[in-house]
């Protein structure tokens, strides 16, 4: 109930106890809705299902459906979060016997009511410790979910005031690399629910950091070198896995052999069992090469002539020592007169395998593993770039390395290369600009104008606040994009589906819950009348 | 050489503006908010000499076309909406550090006009946000910072049209340990000392400071007092009451906690444009003040991090939090004009007022509205690029 405290008439209905407001038939003209369930039997099934909620509004928007919604009064059927049907006024009969589904008619109190998916802030600072906002030095393995502070206060204004029901929280804002963020749902009426996010973040350029042309040219190189390192890591891991398989085979053979030929008292333990122990000296772990007169001559060339005689003497002494050791080892290994070796005694022992050495595992690197997921198309990559040439370079690299899922973050000059972005099939996350660096060309009303240019070109885009309370500006920003010529449906899609998908998760109907508005959601006088998260329909007293 | 170059650049603009202002103009729009509470459908404005000479209504079918024969030019904006140009009551557009004095805290003789630069590119930014007039004001860093100047900024305006108000500040920004006062109570005492000193002596014996402050007493010169916290608001209201000042408050961030005192004082309140991260209480304040019958205005137009107009965003959030749209429009047009005693000139589209007109694609508080054109003193000051902006016809082609 905490979230309703700002409202004059706060009401909370559990879906099971929601009152049925519709008693009679609406007299408006029937309309043809492109989306919905055609079969009357299925409608009857829905009406008999107690888990289904019918909501009537004067207009609705759903980015999932092909028609994106309707501007005529309709009945919408929901099972859980998912919209399972849209019916025109004449399709749904008056409430009858045996009907179990709940009905809620918002058009009576609010004739211009709208239903939209909950909006999503694609980059939010909510639930992060403010001290960590500017934290640097993170890497792609740091997850936001482990850093969230769900006890923060004030977030409940977002769903009630602006219809923002979901926020995507990164692990930090200051870091140039950050691991998967967390999608937090705010519409549940209780504490925020953090679900898994998925996008990795790489800042390749920043509008607040001064950069020369040379630096900017390296933008794609930075990403390429990271991807190359990931590939090399993958190769090393693959090799190690192969070696390990071989080791398993050899070990099995080794054990089998000794199981069949157990050691007797006095037998030597099999050699090659343990790797040589590393000493503490400077050259520990390294064997000196076998010295020969030719090698000595080669080594001496590295030293100045005045030192060569002294070094030659030392090396020759070393060579003699090596030769003596080798001779001694050979003599020990040779069979002594009149005595047979152990292997000679037992012919079976000749075939005894050496104990195999466990292959050295390349050190696990979560950063590179995360990047490999990006290359495999399993994880989304958010790349912050701003200038047109940076965007072009990153798009070319994405094409070359076949990065399937990518979102351009910031992209202040995306309006210049909108066509190329559309061809590459990536989306754009627009952010507030902090400092305008020389050479960065911003349009007047830049974020809105950028959005409008992208919308005109058919590029998918979304908005992020990079703040907390400032998320309430996102619908204003979207509306400003409409003022600059963007299609209203494209902008509503940006606020809901595109923003949700930019977190790396796939959209499905009702993923961000549903919001009932008193009128067109962009109108300044619009109020949130209800929030539906699939389990509960929270009715609000109009917000004033 | 430099002066010559400037003249070469500016002169054509000035001449065009002057000529435009001289030519009579019929302006047609779909709807106009003559004042915040007065709406007129299909109006036609006859503009001559920079003033609105007459306002009439067209017929629904477009049969009647008033002023077509009288006007030399006709500007037809179709179904667009016209409002009065916005007035920013406290604008601080000047080079950094130019709108305050560091050595002394009481500097009532300073004139903000002296820091005015007609060639700043920021003025154009204001035009394209619908702001046609401003009060260039000293900032909050002096106890009495000086006289704000009413002007219509840009290269056509070389000096202030009016002396607007005396800017005072009781905020923390005014405190400075190296000069008097160093605390809020010290500030109030300093002002009281000056005002009482004026009363004790005869005008010939006044020192320059007293001479500058004297017109404020007994409701002579308007005073704008910046006050943020509850204590500052109370101190400001006490001063207003004690010396019967004609004043308005600026800022009033904690005004929600002093509603009773503000209601009792009944003086206007000028709120700074909202930051995107403003707390909910701040967003609700305009509605609460308006409900209490206190006139509310917004000031401080600038570009936020998204490139949006802060005045319009403030209007939007104020409406979203309960302020009626007409009051939101009044907050940037008629209320500031009334505070400055300039209601007969700006802040409305009535007959006889300056022809400062903003043409919008929708009502200006709707964030989907786009500013199509701005007229100031009858001159087309700014026009949105793109085909949806305007349809201009001359008298020969007038319908």
PDB file of N, CA and C in Angstrom, chain A residues 415-454:
ATOM      1  N   UNK A 415      21.357  10.228 -36.008  1.00  0.00           N
ATOM      2  CA  UNK A 415      20.512  10.802 -37.058  1.00  0.00           C
ATOM      3  C   UNK A 415      21.249  10.953 -38.382  1.00  0.00           C
ATOM      4  N   UNK A 416      22.583  11.021 -38.297  1.00  0.00           N
ATOM      5  CA  UNK A 416      23.364  11.173 -39.532  1.00  0.00           C
ATOM      6  C   UNK A 416      23.492   9.852 -40.277  1.00  0.00           C
ATOM      7  N   UNK A 417      23.467   8.747 -39.524  1.00  0.00           N
ATOM      8  CA  UNK A 417      23.723   7.437 -40.137  1.00  0.00           C
ATOM      9  C   UNK A 417      22.544   6.485 -39.912  1.00  0.00           C
ATOM     10  N   UNK A 418      21.339   7.073 -39.872  1.00  0.00           N
ATOM     11  CA  UNK A 418      20.150   6.272 -39.561  1.00  0.00           C
ATOM     12  C   UNK A 418      19.962   5.127 -40.559  1.00  0.00           C
ATOM     13  N   UNK A 419      20.238   5.403 -41.823  1.00  0.00           N
ATOM     14  CA  UNK A 419      20.044   4.371 -42.845  1.00  0.00           C
ATOM     15  C   UNK A 419      20.962   3.181 -42.594  1.00  0.00           C
ATOM     16  N   UNK A 420      22.219   3.479 -42.268  1.00  0.00           N
ATOM     17  CA  UNK A 420      23.173   2.402 -42.030  1.00  0.00           C
ATOM     18  C   UNK A 420      22.794   1.591 -40.789  1.00  0.00           C
ATOM     19  N   UNK A 421      22.265   2.291 -39.788  1.00  0.00           N
ATOM     20  CA  UNK A 421      21.849   1.588 -38.557  1.00  0.00           C
ATOM     21  C   UNK A 421      20.683   0.657 -38.881  1.00  0.00           C
ATOM     22  N   UNK A 422      19.766   1.158 -39.710  1.00  0.00           N
ATOM     23  CA  UNK A 422      18.612   0.313 -40.073  1.00  0.00           C
ATOM     24  C   UNK A 422      19.087  -0.928 -40.827  1.00  0.00           C
ATOM     25  N   UNK A 423      20.020  -0.710 -41.750  1.00  0.00           N
ATOM     26  CA  UNK A 423      20.520  -1.851 -42.537  1.00  0.00           C
ATOM     27  C   UNK A 423      21.212  -2.877 -41.627  1.00  0.00           C
ATOM     28  N   UNK A 424      21.887  -2.382 -40.603  1.00  0.00           N
ATOM     29  CA  UNK A 424      22.596  -3.300 -39.695  1.00  0.00           C
ATOM     30  C   UNK A 424      21.630  -3.995 -38.742  1.00  0.00           C
ATOM     31  N   UNK A 425      20.412  -3.456 -38.620  1.00  0.00           N
ATOM     32  CA  UNK A 425      19.399  -4.098 -37.776  1.00  0.00           C
ATOM     33  C   UNK A 425      19.673  -3.982 -36.288  1.00  0.00           C
ATOM     34  N   UNK A 426      20.391  -2.950 -35.880  1.00  0.00           N
ATOM     35  CA  UNK A 426      20.612  -2.756 -34.444  1.00  0.00           C
ATOM     36  C   UNK A 426      19.708  -1.623 -33.958  1.00  0.00           C
ATOM     37  N   UNK A 427      19.467  -1.604 -32.661  1.00  0.00           N
ATOM     38  CA  UNK A 427      18.629  -0.521 -32.128  1.00  0.00           C
ATOM     39  C   UNK A 427      19.504   0.484 -31.382  1.00  0.00           C
ATOM     40  N   UNK A 428      18.884   1.600 -31.002  1.00  0.00           N
ATOM     41  CA  UNK A 428      19.630   2.711 -30.404  1.00  0.00           C
ATOM     42  C   UNK A 428      18.987   3.081 -29.070  1.00  0.00           C
ATOM     43  N   UNK A 429      19.826   3.233 -28.066  1.00  0.00           N
ATOM     44  CA  UNK A 429      19.353   3.687 -26.756  1.00  0.00           C
ATOM     45  C   UNK A 429      19.793   5.134 -26.580  1.00  0.00           C
ATOM     46  N   UNK A 430      18.812   6.035 -26.532  1.00  0.00           N
ATOM     47  CA  UNK A 430      19.129   7.472 -26.466  1.00  0.00           C
ATOM     48  C   UNK A 430      19.210   7.918 -25.005  1.00  0.00           C
ATOM     49  N   UNK A 431      20.220   8.714 -24.722  1.00  0.00           N
ATOM     50  CA  UNK A 431      20.476   9.150 -23.348  1.00  0.00           C
ATOM     51  C   UNK A 431      20.532  10.671 -23.277  1.00  0.00           C
ATOM     52  N   UNK A 432      20.393  11.231 -22.064  1.00  0.00           N
ATOM     53  CA  UNK A 432      20.618  12.673 -21.954  1.00  0.00           C
ATOM     54  C   UNK A 432      22.080  12.985 -22.213  1.00  0.00           C
ATOM     55  N   UNK A 433      22.312  14.143 -22.817  1.00  0.00           N
ATOM     56  CA  UNK A 433      23.695  14.549 -23.083  1.00  0.00           C
ATOM     57  C   UNK A 433      24.176  15.373 -21.909  1.00  0.00           C
ATOM     58  N   UNK A 434      25.390  15.144 -21.496  1.00  0.00           N
ATOM     59  CA  UNK A 434      25.893  15.910 -20.362  1.00  0.00           C
ATOM     60  C   UNK A 434      26.732  17.094 -20.834  1.00  0.00           C
ATOM     61  N   UNK A 435      27.730  16.816 -21.585  1.00  0.00           N
ATOM     62  CA  UNK A 435      28.595  17.901 -22.062  1.00  0.00           C
ATOM     63  C   UNK A 435      28.750  17.750 -23.562  1.00  0.00           C
ATOM     64  N   UNK A 436      28.661  18.861 -24.214  1.00  0.00           N
ATOM     65  CA  UNK A 436      28.831  18.789 -25.660  1.00  0.00           C
ATOM     66  C   UNK A 436      30.293  19.034 -25.997  1.00  0.00           C
ATOM     67  N   UNK A 437      30.935  18.020 -26.496  1.00  0.00           N
ATOM     68  CA  UNK A 437      32.335  18.144 -26.878  1.00  0.00           C
ATOM     69  C   UNK A 437      32.430  18.799 -28.251  1.00  0.00           C
ATOM     70  N   UNK A 438      33.526  19.518 -28.505  1.00  0.00           N
ATOM     71  CA  UNK A 438      33.673  20.130 -29.822  1.00  0.00           C
ATOM     72  C   UNK A 438      33.620  19.060 -30.914  1.00  0.00           C
ATOM     73  N   UNK A 439      32.929  19.371 -31.968  1.00  0.00           N
ATOM     74  CA  UNK A 439      32.862  18.432 -33.084  1.00  0.00           C
ATOM     75  C   UNK A 439      31.673  17.500 -33.012  1.00  0.00           C
ATOM     76  N   UNK A 440      31.020  17.429 -31.854  1.00  0.00           N
ATOM     77  CA  UNK A 440      29.848  16.566 -31.736  1.00  0.00           C
ATOM     78  C   UNK A 440      28.642  17.388 -32.182  1.00  0.00           C
ATOM     79  N   UNK A 441      28.001  16.934 -33.211  1.00  0.00           N
ATOM     80  CA  UNK A 441      26.949  17.744 -33.823  1.00  0.00           C
ATOM     81  C   UNK A 441      25.576  17.297 -33.292  1.00  0.00           C
ATOM     82  N   UNK A 442      24.983  18.119 -32.454  1.00  0.00           N
ATOM     83  CA  UNK A 442      23.680  17.783 -31.888  1.00  0.00           C
ATOM     84  C   UNK A 442      22.606  18.613 -32.576  1.00  0.00           C
ATOM     85  N   UNK A 443      21.451  17.988 -32.782  1.00  0.00           N
ATOM     86  CA  UNK A 443      20.322  18.736 -33.330  1.00  0.00           C
ATOM     87  C   UNK A 443      19.702  19.560 -32.209  1.00  0.00           C
ATOM     88  N   UNK A 444      18.983  20.641 -32.563  1.00  0.00           N
ATOM     89  CA  UNK A 444      18.223  21.313 -31.505  1.00  0.00           C
ATOM     90  C   UNK A 444      17.198  20.317 -30.949  1.00  0.00           C
ATOM     91  N   UNK A 445      16.934  20.354 -29.660  1.00  0.00           N
ATOM     92  CA  UNK A 445      16.088  19.350 -28.979  1.00  0.00           C
ATOM     93  C   UNK A 445      16.639  17.963 -29.298  1.00  0.00           C
ATOM     94  N   UNK A 446      17.930  17.788 -29.070  1.00  0.00           N
ATOM     95  CA  UNK A 446      18.662  16.690 -29.704  1.00  0.00           C
ATOM     96  C   UNK A 446      18.087  15.296 -29.486  1.00  0.00           C
ATOM     97  N   UNK A 447      17.750  14.927 -28.250  1.00  0.00           N
ATOM     98  CA  UNK A 447      17.303  13.546 -28.038  1.00  0.00           C
ATOM     99  C   UNK A 447      16.001  13.289 -28.792  1.00  0.00           C
ATOM    100  N   UNK A 448      15.073  14.256 -28.712  1.00  0.00           N
ATOM    101  CA  UNK A 448      13.786  14.083 -29.392  1.00  0.00           C
ATOM    102  C   UNK A 448      13.971  14.110 -30.906  1.00  0.00           C
ATOM    103  N   UNK A 449      14.803  15.023 -31.370  1.00  0.00           N
ATOM    104  CA  UNK A 449      15.011  15.136 -32.815  1.00  0.00           C
ATOM    105  C   UNK A 449      15.740  13.898 -33.346  1.00  0.00           C
ATOM    106  N   UNK A 450      16.677  13.401 -32.564  1.00  0.00           N
ATOM    107  CA  UNK A 450      17.396  12.180 -32.932  1.00  0.00           C
ATOM    108  C   UNK A 450      16.405  11.013 -33.024  1.00  0.00           C
ATOM    109  N   UNK A 451      15.526  10.929 -32.033  1.00  0.00           N
ATOM    110  CA  UNK A 451      14.516   9.862 -32.011  1.00  0.00           C
ATOM    111  C   UNK A 451      13.604   9.962 -33.229  1.00  0.00           C
ATOM    112  N   UNK A 452      13.204  11.189 -33.543  1.00  0.00           N
ATOM    113  CA  UNK A 452      12.297  11.375 -34.684  1.00  0.00           C
ATOM    114  C   UNK A 452      12.982  10.960 -35.987  1.00  0.00           C
ATOM    115  N   UNK A 453      14.256  11.315 -36.115  1.00  0.00           N
ATOM    116  CA  UNK A 453      14.993  10.944 -37.333  1.00  0.00           C
ATOM    117  C   UNK A 453      15.113   9.426 -37.445  1.00  0.00           C
ATOM    118  N   UNK A 454      15.360   8.778 -36.328  1.00  0.00           N
ATOM    119  CA  UNK A 454      15.477   7.316 -36.337  1.00  0.00           C
ATOM    120  C   UNK A 454      14.125   6.668 -36.648  1.00  0.00           C
TER     121      UNK A 454
END
